[in-house]
Amino acid sequence: MLRTLAISALLLSPLPAIAQHSEAKYTTPHVMDAWVRLPAAAGRPAGGYFLAHGTAAADALVGVTSPKAERIELHSMVNEGGVMKMRAEPSFALPARGELKFAPGGSHLMLFGLSAGVKPGDRIPLTFSFQSGAKVTIDAEARAVNSPAAKPAGSAHQH
Ligand SMILES: [Cu+2]
């Protein structure tokens, strides 16, 4: 009798992992190409970049966290009297079926208190939180401040 009950319980919870995964495909923004530009000097903040694709519904990025950073802010670049300055923003819109790109010279993540010992080539897990409640965790690749791929073309902006 006990054995029958146990088997019934198994049959009643069919493949929860797979069901959740296929649902997530339609409700969770897709985040890709994430990388972190390591600071020129240890202790300085690092810049973070990525590309996010929206779902069928409008959403917004409201925060990013990482076990490798004490705090991560969302920064935009604003022109103040001809001088580009960065500003912390509470959120960034991710339009329905649109995209949100953070790239050198423009909007960026600012990682404060990066763990000591993070070196080029390391993977830094980033968890992106969206207004819809969706959360996406991907690995960002740590790159040296001077690596060719990390250099914004024609920009003197420093991080
Ligand atoms: Cu910044």
Short mmCIF file of C-alpha atoms and ligand atoms in Angstrom, two decimals:
data_model
loop_
_atom_site.label_atom_id
_atom_site.label_comp_id
_atom_site.label_asym_id
_atom_site.label_seq_id
_atom_site.Cartn_x
_atom_site.Cartn_y
_atom_site.Cartn_z
CA MET A 1 0.00 0.00 0.00
CA LEU A 2 2.76 2.37 0.99
CA ARG A 3 4.60 1.47 -2.17
CA THR A 4 1.55 2.28 -4.33
CA LEU A 5 1.22 5.70 -2.73
CA ALA A 6 4.83 6.53 -3.39
CA ILE A 7 4.49 5.66 -7.06
CA SER A 8 1.31 7.74 -7.40
CA ALA A 9 3.08 10.73 -5.92
CA LEU A 10 5.81 10.41 -8.53
CA LEU A 11 3.29 10.25 -11.34
CA LEU A 12 1.49 13.33 -10.05
CA SER A 13 4.55 15.53 -10.41
CA PRO A 14 5.57 14.99 -14.02
CA LEU A 15 8.78 16.63 -15.18
CA PRO A 16 8.50 19.97 -13.38
CA ALA A 17 11.93 21.10 -14.63
CA ILE A 18 11.03 20.69 -18.29
CA ALA A 19 7.64 22.39 -17.90
CA GLN A 20 9.24 25.42 -16.26
CA HIS A 21 11.94 25.64 -18.86
CA SER A 22 9.65 25.79 -21.89
CA GLU A 23 7.48 28.37 -20.16
CA ALA A 24 10.52 30.51 -19.35
CA LYS A 25 11.33 30.63 -23.04
CA TYR A 26 8.31 32.85 -23.62
CA THR A 27 8.31 35.02 -20.52
CA THR A 28 11.97 35.64 -19.72
CA PRO A 29 14.13 38.16 -21.56
CA HIS A 30 17.24 36.72 -23.18
CA VAL A 31 20.57 38.15 -22.03
CA MET A 32 23.75 37.45 -23.98
CA ASP A 33 27.28 38.63 -24.76
CA ALA A 34 27.95 39.74 -21.19
CA TRP A 35 31.46 40.79 -20.29
CA VAL A 36 33.19 42.82 -17.62
CA ARG A 37 36.06 45.20 -18.22
CA LEU A 38 38.41 44.84 -15.28
CA PRO A 39 39.57 48.13 -13.71
CA ALA A 40 43.00 49.51 -14.57
CA ALA A 41 43.78 49.67 -10.86
CA ALA A 42 42.59 47.19 -8.24
CA GLY A 43 39.82 48.60 -6.08
CA ARG A 44 38.33 50.78 -8.83
CA PRO A 45 34.88 49.88 -10.18
CA ALA A 46 34.59 47.65 -13.23
CA GLY A 47 32.34 48.21 -16.25
CA GLY A 48 29.83 45.60 -17.35
CA TYR A 49 28.24 45.16 -20.79
CA PHE A 50 25.61 42.91 -22.38
CA LEU A 51 22.80 42.64 -24.90
CA ALA A 52 19.24 41.82 -23.76
CA HIS A 53 16.33 40.80 -25.99
CA GLY A 54 12.78 41.49 -24.83
CA THR A 55 9.81 39.18 -24.77
CA ALA A 56 6.39 39.87 -26.33
CA ALA A 57 5.65 42.21 -23.42
CA ALA A 58 7.38 45.42 -22.42
CA ASP A 59 9.67 44.98 -19.45
CA ALA A 60 12.51 46.82 -17.72
CA LEU A 61 15.84 45.93 -16.21
CA VAL A 62 15.68 46.95 -12.56
CA GLY A 63 18.86 45.52 -11.10
CA VAL A 64 21.89 43.28 -11.48
CA THR A 65 23.65 41.34 -8.75
CA SER A 66 26.69 39.09 -8.60
CA PRO A 67 28.33 36.97 -5.92
CA LYS A 68 31.59 38.50 -7.20
CA ALA A 69 30.65 42.16 -6.56
CA GLU A 70 29.47 44.02 -3.47
CA ARG A 71 27.15 46.28 -5.46
CA ILE A 72 26.20 46.83 -9.10
CA GLU A 73 24.65 50.04 -10.42
CA LEU A 74 22.98 50.75 -13.77
CA HIS A 75 24.62 53.78 -15.36
CA SER A 76 23.63 55.90 -18.32
CA MET A 77 25.87 58.44 -20.04
CA VAL A 78 24.45 61.96 -20.20
CA ASN A 79 25.83 65.03 -21.93
CA GLU A 80 26.13 67.90 -19.48
CA GLY A 81 27.35 71.04 -21.21
CA GLY A 82 29.47 69.08 -23.65
CA VAL A 83 30.91 66.79 -20.99
CA MET A 84 29.81 63.16 -20.88
CA LYS A 85 28.97 62.11 -17.36
CA MET A 86 27.60 58.89 -15.97
CA ARG A 87 24.45 58.76 -13.92
CA ALA A 88 22.94 55.95 -11.83
CA GLU A 89 19.47 54.97 -13.09
CA PRO A 90 16.81 52.96 -11.23
CA SER A 91 15.83 51.05 -14.37
CA PHE A 92 16.24 50.72 -18.13
CA ALA A 93 13.30 49.97 -20.41
CA LEU A 94 13.35 46.75 -22.43
CA PRO A 95 10.67 47.23 -25.11
CA ALA A 96 8.48 44.37 -26.26
CA ARG A 97 10.50 42.35 -28.80
CA GLY A 98 13.13 45.09 -28.59
CA GLU A 99 16.63 45.10 -27.25
CA LEU A 100 18.69 46.81 -24.58
CA LYS A 101 22.41 47.14 -25.19
CA PHE A 102 25.02 48.21 -22.67
CA ALA A 103 28.32 48.93 -24.45
CA PRO A 104 31.57 50.82 -23.84
CA GLY A 105 31.06 54.57 -24.17
CA GLY A 106 27.34 54.25 -23.41
CA SER A 107 25.11 52.70 -20.78
CA HIS A 108 27.00 50.29 -18.58
CA LEU A 109 26.87 48.30 -15.39
CA MET A 110 29.18 49.56 -12.70
CA LEU A 111 30.52 46.83 -10.45
CA PHE A 112 31.77 48.02 -7.08
CA GLY A 113 33.79 45.90 -4.70
CA LEU A 114 34.77 43.29 -7.24
CA SER A 115 36.21 40.20 -5.56
CA ALA A 116 39.97 40.27 -5.29
CA GLY A 117 41.65 37.80 -7.57
CA VAL A 118 39.24 38.07 -10.51
CA LYS A 119 41.46 37.95 -13.59
CA PRO A 120 41.00 38.09 -17.36
CA GLY A 121 39.26 34.99 -18.66
CA ASP A 122 37.37 34.37 -15.42
CA ARG A 123 33.61 33.92 -15.45
CA ILE A 124 31.57 36.37 -13.36
CA PRO A 125 27.97 35.27 -12.76
CA LEU A 126 25.51 38.13 -13.22
CA THR A 127 21.83 37.91 -12.25
CA PHE A 128 19.59 40.34 -14.13
CA SER A 129 16.30 41.23 -12.43
CA PHE A 130 13.39 42.53 -14.48
CA GLN A 131 10.27 44.47 -13.55
CA SER A 132 8.14 41.49 -14.62
CA GLY A 133 9.79 39.43 -11.91
CA ALA A 134 11.91 37.49 -14.39
CA LYS A 135 15.47 36.78 -13.35
CA VAL A 136 18.23 35.71 -15.71
CA THR A 137 21.67 34.54 -14.60
CA ILE A 138 24.51 34.29 -17.09
CA ASP A 139 28.28 34.27 -16.90
CA ALA A 140 30.12 37.41 -17.97
CA GLU A 141 33.68 37.04 -19.20
CA ALA A 142 36.24 39.16 -17.38
CA ARG A 143 38.52 41.01 -19.82
CA ALA A 144 41.63 43.05 -19.19
CA VAL A 145 41.17 46.81 -19.36
CA ASN A 146 43.50 46.99 -22.36
CA SER A 147 42.34 43.94 -24.28
CA PRO A 148 41.44 44.93 -27.88
CA ALA A 149 37.86 43.74 -27.50
CA ALA A 150 37.45 45.91 -24.42
CA LYS A 151 38.54 49.14 -26.04
CA PRO A 152 35.69 51.42 -27.12
CA ALA A 153 36.49 52.60 -30.63
CA GLY A 154 37.36 56.29 -30.74
CA SER A 155 36.39 56.99 -27.16
CA ALA A 156 38.42 58.42 -24.33
CA HIS A 157 35.85 57.33 -21.75
CA GLN A 158 37.64 55.60 -18.93
CA HIS A 159 36.38 53.13 -16.36
CU CU B 1 29.64 54.23 -14.46
#
